[in-house]
Amino acid sequence: MTGAAPLLDVRDVARRYGGVTAIANVNMTVQAGEITGVIGPNGAGKTTLFNVISGFTPPSEGQVFWKGKPIVRLSTHRIARLGIGRTFQNLRVFPNMTVFDNVSVGALGHIGFPAWRALVPGVGQSRAQAIIRKTWEALDTVGLADRAGELAANLSYGRRRYLEIARALATAPELLILDEPAAGLNDSETAELAGLIRSLNAGGATILLVEHDMALVMGVCRRVVVLAAGRKIADGSPAEVQEDATVRQAYLGASDDGA
Amino acid sequence: MDAVLLQGIANGLSLGLCYALIAIGFTLIFGVLNAVNFAHSEVYMLGAFAGLVIIQAFAPPFMAVVFLVAAVGAFLGFGLERIAFRPLRRARDEASLKSRALREATLMSSLAVGILVRELAELRFGGDMQPIPSGAMLNTPIAVGPVILTTGDFYIFGMAAAMLLLLQFLLYRTKIGLSIRALSDDLIGALYVGINTDRVIVWTFMIGSSFGALAGLMVGLYYGTIFPYMGFAPTLKAFIAMLMGGLNNIPGAVLCALLIGLSESLAPEIMPTRWVDLIAYVFLLVTLIFFPAGIFGRKAERV
């Protein structure tokens, strides 16, 4: 434990589905300003852990603290508004909406727009403008501003990943959870992504990166948490984790397919 | 073109617009949850009854009736979502939120609420057609060239156009519309960026149901047929129009509603009248077999 209170603190979290334990006794913290990696073989419980953190799945046991306050009973959209943004392993962009509209949904979620304002044109101009500003800002960050008018469905897979990141950035997240952002990207796109992650972090974003791509994780993360079979088996610097015998056996040894 | 054919086309478009009025709200509600709201026909019926009660009690100007019935419809949509949809949406995991099981459950719960409401309406008002004050009917004939139209045709056309324009404005120019489109595309994606999806769903039900209630009011006063079972047949046609249009496509549903109306109106020229009611079902079969994604559908996996 470091001196500063962690931004996110996951304590003794377990999630069971009937008799099946998806995760058990998971403890981890995320310090503000860090890039923390979470790795683990398929079925290790990474997605369950993120569903618990983001309020989508209530934990069977344990607590999650955000800036020292418990959040496990809050609904997903409230947790998102607290400043926890995320992207998805399987893309969840809005395919029939334009790139701009996709991102402005994120800005809308963050800035808010009471429904009565929406029905009265002219009221709430400043909020509407704040949403537009935030949307352009997020689009500029990922380099999609010039494609704002296109339908999301028409973007390439790699660009849709960036679109999803932009949408999450528009929610002004203090913690950005990236769920396998390199999945489906080629090497040069992954390298570009690593650059983006570093620059987001340099801009002040705390990042929790879930990834299969070892080079990416080891390249950008200062700390890596390893899950296997629903439990945390290691937690340390990339070098420490790579040397850890349990990790080598449970994860690195089993993953010769490079997935 | 001869006058009989022209009259047939006019009648068909008029009938089709009635189906379209119902289909607009139906399709809007379907879009957000991918769930069929079978209580829409009762919202339609209650809209007509509400209009009738208001007219009998105060006889206000017609525009006032329209706004009051829209408000009643919005209120019904709010209640319907609370009773038939939200309780089943409790399960909070990705697989079940838009799952087939949930869709089927809400299909049954909305059907059940619909039956209950219909039977209660019958207990209260009786099963017969309600007498409508003669001044309130929308059936004053108007000759347009060789064709006889009525005031109701213009009112219904105006209402359908107003609904489509309002919807276009709501969906593409307002923040609530932005959220509705986002939910319709990916509910979970919207949830995770901080959109209060439950609230957006309620808004959608309120808007869709106010449209449904207005449809009941217009069609009821046009045909003079306000009774507890009035929603069944036209809502079924609207449902078929929605399927033909591609489930999630409001302009497509409106066009298909017009097509059904036109076919039903012109069919007696070439086939016995008693077969006319089969036409919509033939359309349904043809759509399901040859256009499983709908005639204007973009995506096959929606069904």
XYZ file of C-alpha atoms in Angstrom:
562
model
C 0.000 0.000 0.000
C 1.291 3.421 -0.922
C 0.655 6.521 1.116
C -1.952 8.229 -1.076
C -5.531 6.931 -0.922
C -6.207 4.930 -4.066
C -8.608 6.200 -6.710
C -10.209 2.790 -6.965
C -10.083 0.151 -4.265
C -11.489 -3.321 -4.862
C -11.735 -5.285 -1.599
C -12.382 -9.001 -1.253
C -14.719 -9.038 -4.199
C -16.357 -12.328 -5.136
C -18.996 -13.037 -7.712
C -20.764 -16.369 -7.953
C -23.328 -17.473 -10.497
C -25.239 -20.287 -8.832
C -22.506 -22.705 -7.840
C -19.954 -21.297 -10.255
C -17.405 -18.872 -8.872
C -16.405 -16.337 -11.490
C -14.093 -14.392 -9.184
C -13.190 -14.756 -5.507
C -11.150 -12.740 -2.999
C -10.017 -10.221 -5.539
C -8.196 -7.250 -4.030
C -6.683 -4.544 -6.117
C -6.159 -0.818 -6.080
C -5.634 1.738 -8.790
C -3.604 4.833 -7.942
C -4.453 8.112 -9.599
C -2.266 8.826 -12.594
C -1.103 5.239 -13.108
C -1.566 2.891 -15.998
C -2.469 -0.424 -14.413
C -2.692 -3.578 -16.471
C -4.912 -6.572 -15.788
C -4.016 -9.764 -17.558
C -5.179 -13.340 -17.353
C -6.177 -16.225 -19.584
C -9.681 -16.387 -21.034
C -12.173 -17.181 -18.301
C -9.905 -15.715 -15.612
C -12.695 -13.379 -14.515
C -11.467 -10.119 -16.015
C -14.792 -9.177 -17.544
C -16.676 -10.133 -14.376
C -14.328 -7.924 -12.364
C -14.983 -4.953 -14.651
C -18.704 -5.580 -14.613
C -18.557 -5.454 -10.812
C -16.485 -2.255 -10.802
C -18.811 -0.544 -13.254
C -21.936 -1.564 -11.344
C -23.348 -3.799 -14.031
C -23.049 -6.939 -11.929
C -23.416 -6.604 -8.157
C -20.722 -8.599 -6.306
C -21.763 -11.567 -4.168
C -19.252 -10.399 -1.574
C -16.863 -7.538 -1.051
C -16.774 -3.830 -1.659
C -15.587 -1.399 -4.289
C -14.518 2.063 -3.185
C -14.196 5.031 -5.523
C -12.217 7.835 -3.871
C -12.979 6.192 -0.550
C -16.756 5.907 -1.077
C -18.514 2.570 -1.586
C -20.105 2.271 -5.032
C -21.329 -1.315 -5.337
C -24.978 -0.396 -4.827
C -24.995 2.361 -7.429
C -26.456 1.811 -10.852
C -24.181 1.616 -13.878
C -25.009 5.010 -15.323
C -24.366 6.676 -11.941
C -20.964 5.027 -11.674
C -20.197 6.174 -15.203
C -21.126 9.717 -14.171
C -18.803 9.510 -11.156
C -15.935 9.327 -13.617
C -15.380 5.695 -14.523
C -15.428 5.337 -18.289
C -14.971 2.145 -20.223
C -14.666 0.596 -23.631
C -15.641 -2.921 -24.583
C -13.863 -5.988 -25.841
C -16.745 -6.483 -28.273
C -17.354 -3.035 -29.690
C -20.451 -1.240 -28.509
C -20.474 1.802 -30.743
C -23.852 3.009 -32.063
C -23.614 1.773 -35.658
C -26.549 3.720 -37.123
C -25.426 7.041 -35.703
C -22.752 9.391 -36.982
C -19.307 9.489 -35.438
C -20.166 12.873 -33.946
C -23.450 11.677 -32.458
C -21.755 8.598 -30.993
C -19.320 10.744 -29.075
C -21.903 13.333 -28.103
C -23.876 10.597 -26.319
C -20.850 10.266 -24.037
C -20.724 14.029 -23.507
C -24.470 14.015 -22.852
C -24.076 11.281 -20.253
C -21.428 13.328 -18.478
C -22.849 16.829 -18.758
C -26.484 15.778 -18.449
C -29.485 17.399 -19.977
C -32.738 17.254 -18.022
C -35.481 15.974 -20.267
C -37.653 19.070 -19.979
C -34.808 21.100 -21.505
C -34.670 18.717 -24.417
C -38.287 19.483 -25.264
C -37.870 23.254 -25.175
C -35.611 24.530 -27.955
C -33.449 27.449 -26.915
C -33.386 26.526 -23.256
C -30.160 25.089 -21.957
C -28.004 26.519 -24.740
C -24.900 26.561 -22.588
C -25.170 22.878 -21.817
C -25.799 22.057 -25.440
C -22.691 24.009 -26.340
C -20.662 22.303 -23.633
C -21.722 18.953 -25.107
C -20.632 20.039 -28.579
C -17.278 21.336 -27.255
C -16.599 18.155 -25.315
C -17.491 16.057 -28.362
C -15.023 17.876 -30.650
C -12.355 17.725 -27.979
C -12.693 13.940 -27.665
C -12.785 13.504 -31.450
C -9.610 15.590 -31.784
C -7.851 13.508 -29.139
C -8.281 10.285 -31.094
C -7.948 11.924 -34.514
C -11.478 11.291 -35.784
C -12.599 14.920 -36.104
C -12.398 14.848 -39.891
C -14.786 11.885 -40.035
C -17.396 13.322 -37.672
C -20.217 13.174 -40.212
C -19.769 9.547 -41.236
C -21.907 6.693 -39.983
C -20.079 4.684 -37.333
C -20.930 1.460 -39.181
C -18.844 2.672 -42.127
C -15.628 3.037 -40.130
C -12.977 0.332 -40.170
C -12.716 -1.908 -37.123
C -9.650 -0.068 -35.869
C -11.322 3.345 -36.239
C -14.399 2.081 -34.415
C -12.133 1.145 -31.494
C -10.896 4.723 -31.478
C -14.452 5.968 -31.745
C -15.353 4.004 -28.652
C -12.385 5.465 -26.800
C -13.469 8.957 -27.890
C -16.987 8.271 -26.634
C -15.570 7.194 -23.268
C -13.286 10.264 -23.171
C -16.288 12.515 -23.748
C -17.600 11.359 -20.365
C -14.506 13.061 -18.848
C -13.454 9.910 -17.004
C -10.980 10.081 -14.161
C -10.483 6.372 -14.634
C -10.634 4.913 -18.110
C -11.086 1.154 -18.342
C -9.965 -0.201 -21.698
C -11.206 -3.764 -22.193
C -8.848 -5.412 -24.694
C -8.429 -2.335 -26.874
C -5.876 -4.050 -29.113
C -8.174 -6.957 -30.011
C -8.543 -7.055 -33.764
C -5.861 -4.422 -34.406
C -2.761 -5.060 -36.500
C 0.768 -4.343 -35.236
C 1.024 -0.774 -36.485
C -2.440 0.031 -35.133
C -1.456 -1.480 -31.781
C 1.679 0.639 -31.696
C -0.431 3.700 -32.470
C -2.793 2.680 -29.658
C 0.110 2.417 -27.210
C 1.041 5.972 -28.152
C -2.528 7.142 -27.565
C -2.700 5.420 -24.181
C 0.559 7.046 -23.098
C -0.543 10.471 -24.256
C -3.910 10.118 -22.484
C -2.036 9.173 -19.341
C 0.364 12.085 -19.783
C -2.744 14.277 -20.019
C -3.787 13.132 -16.551
C -6.010 10.097 -17.199
C -5.713 7.083 -14.954
C -5.989 3.949 -17.042
C -6.921 0.385 -16.294
C -5.915 -1.746 -19.231
C -7.200 -5.263 -19.754
C -5.263 -6.896 -22.497
C -4.082 -10.096 -24.091
C -1.372 -8.357 -26.046
C 1.628 -8.839 -23.740
C 3.894 -6.430 -25.591
C 1.315 -3.678 -25.164
C 0.743 -4.386 -21.464
C 4.408 -4.705 -20.618
C 5.177 -1.637 -22.718
C 2.738 0.848 -21.218
C 1.855 -0.394 -17.707
C 3.755 0.470 -14.562
C 1.865 -2.145 -12.609
C 0.300 -5.394 -13.679
C -2.323 -7.484 -11.886
C -2.648 -11.095 -12.965
C -5.913 -13.023 -12.634
C -6.272 -16.743 -13.163
C -9.310 -18.920 -12.487
C -11.086 -16.066 -10.715
C -8.255 -15.235 -8.312
C -5.494 -12.699 -8.231
C -2.204 -14.573 -8.501
C 0.244 -11.709 -8.891
C 0.470 -7.938 -8.569
C 3.609 -5.943 -9.313
C 5.774 -4.278 -11.905
C 5.842 -5.853 -15.377
C 9.317 -7.232 -14.662
C 8.270 -8.810 -11.359
C 5.161 -10.334 -12.885
C 7.083 -11.788 -15.801
C 9.514 -13.452 -13.384
C 6.766 -14.824 -11.140
C 6.728 -18.620 -11.291
C 2.951 -18.923 -10.649
C 2.229 -16.508 -13.453
C 4.537 -18.280 -15.864
C 2.827 -21.539 -15.120
C -0.780 -20.314 -15.067
C -0.657 -17.817 -17.841
C 2.396 -17.323 -19.951
C 3.024 -21.035 -20.299
C -0.547 -21.703 -21.327
C -0.745 -18.934 -23.856
C 1.503 -20.056 -26.670
C -1.161 -19.184 -29.234
C -0.390 -15.539 -28.714
C -4.060 -14.661 -28.394
C -58.344 7.366 -64.543
C -61.910 6.588 -63.669
C -63.557 8.011 -60.584
C -64.178 4.644 -58.938
C -60.497 3.763 -59.011
C -59.518 7.219 -57.769
C -62.020 6.921 -54.944
C -60.616 3.489 -54.128
C -57.076 4.879 -53.960
C -58.230 7.752 -51.753
C -60.040 5.368 -49.409
C -57.026 3.071 -49.340
C -54.603 5.846 -48.464
C -56.996 7.008 -45.782
C -57.206 3.505 -44.287
C -53.449 3.084 -44.605
C -52.865 6.347 -42.752
C -54.967 4.998 -39.877
C -52.691 1.954 -39.674
C -49.672 4.235 -40.023
C -50.776 6.360 -37.068
C -50.722 3.252 -34.893
C -47.524 1.892 -36.412
C -45.489 5.029 -35.633
C -45.782 4.693 -31.841
C -45.578 0.923 -32.009
C -42.321 1.007 -33.957
C -40.784 3.724 -31.783
C -41.352 1.618 -28.656
C -40.108 -1.513 -30.366
C -36.905 0.272 -31.315
C -35.559 0.862 -27.824
C -36.156 -2.549 -26.287
C -36.614 -4.814 -29.313
C -39.752 -5.882 -27.486
C -43.252 -5.868 -28.933
C -45.696 -3.866 -26.861
C -48.974 -5.729 -27.282
C -50.765 -3.307 -24.978
C -50.433 -0.654 -27.684
C -53.882 -1.594 -28.977
C -55.364 -0.821 -25.555
C -53.546 2.499 -25.370
C -55.140 3.198 -28.745
C -58.559 2.185 -27.415
C -58.200 4.187 -24.204
C -57.093 7.199 -26.224
C -60.381 7.041 -28.129
C -62.386 6.578 -24.922
C -60.532 9.411 -23.198
C -61.312 11.682 -26.141
C -64.960 10.686 -26.034
C -65.238 11.285 -22.295
C -63.573 14.683 -22.646
C -65.848 15.669 -25.528
C -68.972 14.557 -23.678
C -67.947 16.368 -20.499
C -66.617 19.694 -21.797
C -66.937 19.718 -25.594
C -63.665 21.708 -25.839
C -62.123 22.819 -29.138
C -60.663 19.945 -31.105
C -57.042 20.982 -30.560
C -57.619 20.918 -26.805
C -58.965 17.355 -27.101
C -55.839 16.420 -29.048
C -53.513 17.764 -26.360
C -55.497 16.204 -23.516
C -55.588 12.806 -25.212
C -51.841 13.032 -25.900
C -51.326 13.690 -22.196
C -53.528 10.721 -21.284
C -51.517 8.567 -23.691
C -48.219 9.705 -22.162
C -49.549 8.869 -18.724
C -50.674 5.423 -19.936
C -47.247 4.819 -21.469
C -45.587 5.730 -18.187
C -47.808 3.295 -16.253
C -47.476 0.559 -18.834
C -43.689 0.681 -18.710
C -43.763 0.529 -14.919
C -46.214 -2.380 -14.794
C -45.361 -4.564 -17.766
C -41.756 -3.811 -18.706
C -39.599 -2.485 -15.891
C -40.224 -5.293 -13.362
C -38.883 -7.787 -15.898
C -35.786 -5.725 -16.589
C -34.335 -6.316 -13.126
C -31.781 -8.901 -14.144
C -28.574 -6.954 -14.464
C -26.294 -8.839 -16.730
C -25.406 -8.391 -20.306
C -26.874 -11.611 -21.606
C -30.361 -11.080 -20.219
C -30.915 -7.383 -20.799
C -32.014 -7.704 -24.403
C -32.345 -11.468 -24.462
C -34.982 -13.499 -26.202
C -36.362 -14.609 -22.834
C -36.821 -11.015 -21.712
C -38.443 -10.101 -25.018
C -40.843 -12.998 -24.699
C -41.579 -12.166 -21.074
C -42.454 -8.552 -21.877
C -44.474 -9.719 -24.839
C -46.589 -11.810 -22.476
C -46.778 -9.182 -19.742
C -47.859 -6.467 -22.169
C -50.412 -8.825 -23.679
C -51.720 -9.596 -20.194
C -52.001 -5.926 -19.244
C -53.747 -5.325 -22.552
C -56.339 -8.055 -21.969
C -56.959 -6.859 -18.427
C -57.470 -3.262 -19.538
C -59.749 -4.320 -22.383
C -61.933 -6.408 -20.100
C -62.066 -3.626 -17.504
C -63.117 -1.214 -20.234
C -65.837 -3.630 -21.244
C -67.057 -3.901 -17.634
C -67.175 -0.146 -17.347
C -68.480 0.872 -20.777
C -70.000 -2.346 -22.153
C -68.844 -4.091 -25.295
C -70.954 -2.124 -27.763
C -69.947 0.833 -29.858
C -70.247 4.075 -28.002
C -72.624 6.732 -29.237
C -70.578 9.702 -30.419
C -71.982 13.242 -30.347
C -72.713 14.016 -33.985
C -70.736 17.262 -33.930
C -67.609 15.432 -32.836
C -67.483 13.039 -35.773
C -64.862 13.749 -38.406
C -66.970 12.721 -41.400
C -68.169 15.852 -43.148
C -67.848 15.072 -46.869
C -65.596 17.223 -49.011
C -65.546 16.792 -52.785
C -62.106 16.991 -54.355
C -62.712 16.746 -58.081
C -64.447 13.418 -58.688
C -63.398 12.025 -55.301
C -65.316 12.389 -52.060
C -63.124 12.798 -49.014
C -64.147 13.713 -45.484
C -62.754 16.084 -42.903
C -61.355 13.042 -41.101
C -59.128 12.186 -44.052
C -57.486 15.589 -43.798
C -57.243 15.434 -40.021
C -55.673 11.987 -40.131
C -53.262 12.993 -42.867
C -52.361 16.106 -40.906
C -51.897 14.101 -37.718
C -49.667 11.505 -39.408
C -47.554 14.238 -41.003
C -47.311 16.120 -37.714
C -46.283 12.960 -35.856
C -43.575 12.132 -38.377
C -42.213 15.686 -38.349
C -42.323 15.886 -34.574
C -40.608 12.533 -34.315
C -37.951 13.593 -36.792
C -37.380 16.706 -34.704
C -37.355 14.765 -31.434
C -35.013 12.041 -32.633
C -32.521 14.170 -34.550
C -32.642 17.607 -32.931
C -33.051 16.949 -29.218
C -30.951 15.324 -26.539
C -33.721 12.936 -25.543
C -33.801 11.833 -29.190
C -30.034 11.371 -29.176
C -30.422 9.093 -26.158
C -33.319 7.190 -27.718
C -31.283 6.530 -30.863
C -28.305 5.465 -28.773
C -30.417 3.029 -26.738
C -31.961 1.661 -29.869
C -28.482 0.993 -31.290
C -26.795 -0.362 -28.163
C -28.485 -0.118 -24.798
C -25.471 -1.269 -22.819
C -23.136 1.089 -24.619
C -25.445 3.958 -23.642
C -25.665 2.760 -20.040
C -21.883 2.759 -19.684
C -21.450 6.342 -20.807
C -23.814 7.592 -18.122
C -27.173 7.598 -19.889
C -30.030 6.833 -17.497
C -31.484 4.158 -19.723
C -34.533 3.507 -17.544
C -35.552 7.114 -17.882
C -35.019 7.159 -21.633
C -37.159 4.012 -21.918
C -39.950 5.722 -19.951
C -39.762 8.758 -22.237
C -39.984 6.521 -25.272
C -43.052 4.765 -23.894
C -44.659 8.106 -23.096
C -44.027 9.497 -26.576
C -45.025 6.264 -28.343
C -48.155 5.845 -26.246
C -49.289 9.429 -26.710
C -49.025 8.790 -30.455
C -51.006 5.557 -29.972
C -53.734 7.330 -27.988
C -53.986 10.063 -30.630
C -54.318 7.393 -33.306
C -57.262 5.918 -31.373
C -58.887 9.323 -31.035
C -58.576 10.156 -34.730
C -59.636 6.786 -36.075
C -62.446 6.433 -33.520
C -63.966 9.798 -34.423
C -63.387 9.186 -38.126
C -65.150 5.833 -38.329
C -67.413 6.409 -35.334
C -66.390 3.072 -33.885
C -65.288 3.452 -30.289
C -65.567 0.199 -28.337
C -63.264 -1.892 -26.089
C -62.129 -4.229 -28.878
C -61.518 -1.493 -31.439
C -57.729 -1.765 -31.136
C -57.288 -5.389 -32.039
C -57.669 -5.514 -35.827
C -55.955 -2.212 -36.732
C -53.068 -2.809 -34.320
C -52.503 -6.196 -35.908
C -52.263 -4.467 -39.298
C -49.889 -1.901 -37.808
C -47.801 -4.752 -36.392
C -47.632 -6.350 -39.832
C -46.643 -2.967 -41.298
C -43.870 -2.699 -38.711
C -42.584 -6.176 -39.592
C -42.744 -5.411 -43.306
C -40.950 -2.118 -42.795
C -38.027 -3.785 -41.075
C -39.042 -3.655 -37.402
C -36.999 -0.629 -36.498
C -37.779 1.626 -39.396
C -40.549 4.171 -38.842
C -40.788 5.583 -42.391
C -40.702 1.990 -43.689
C -43.568 1.030 -41.399
C -45.601 4.038 -42.573
C -45.078 3.136 -46.239
C -46.071 -0.473 -45.582
C -49.148 0.673 -43.657
C -50.177 2.700 -46.716
C -49.538 -0.343 -48.907
C -51.773 -2.526 -46.727
C -54.506 0.114 -46.691
C -54.382 0.566 -50.458
C -54.484 -3.183 -51.076
C -57.441 -3.652 -48.770
C -59.296 -0.846 -50.447
C -58.625 -1.907 -54.042
C -58.846 -5.682 -53.558
C -62.675 -5.915 -53.791
C -62.256 -4.961 -57.482
C -60.601 -8.277 -58.176
C -61.601 -10.668 -55.383
C -64.581 -11.428 -53.129
C -64.921 -8.900 -50.309
C -64.770 -11.551 -47.604
C -61.167 -12.312 -48.534
C -60.007 -8.769 -47.978
C -59.056 -9.363 -44.368
C -56.615 -12.030 -45.503
C -54.508 -9.571 -47.467
C -52.498 -8.326 -44.502
C -51.706 -11.905 -43.525
C -50.555 -12.705 -47.040
C -48.247 -9.703 -46.831
C -47.026 -10.992 -43.483
C -46.279 -14.459 -44.868
C -44.553 -13.113 -47.952
C -42.436 -10.802 -45.801
C -41.448 -13.507 -43.359
C -40.549 -15.945 -46.119
C -38.863 -13.687 -48.661
C -37.819 -10.597 -46.683
C -37.023 -11.787 -43.159
C -35.345 -8.427 -42.475
C -38.349 -6.512 -43.779
C -38.739 -4.846 -47.144
C -36.775 -1.803 -45.969
C -34.838 -3.588 -43.219
C -31.137 -3.075 -42.901
C -30.292 -5.875 -40.526
C -31.374 -9.482 -40.503
C -30.594 -10.233 -36.879
C -33.294 -7.944 -35.547
C -35.926 -10.685 -35.565
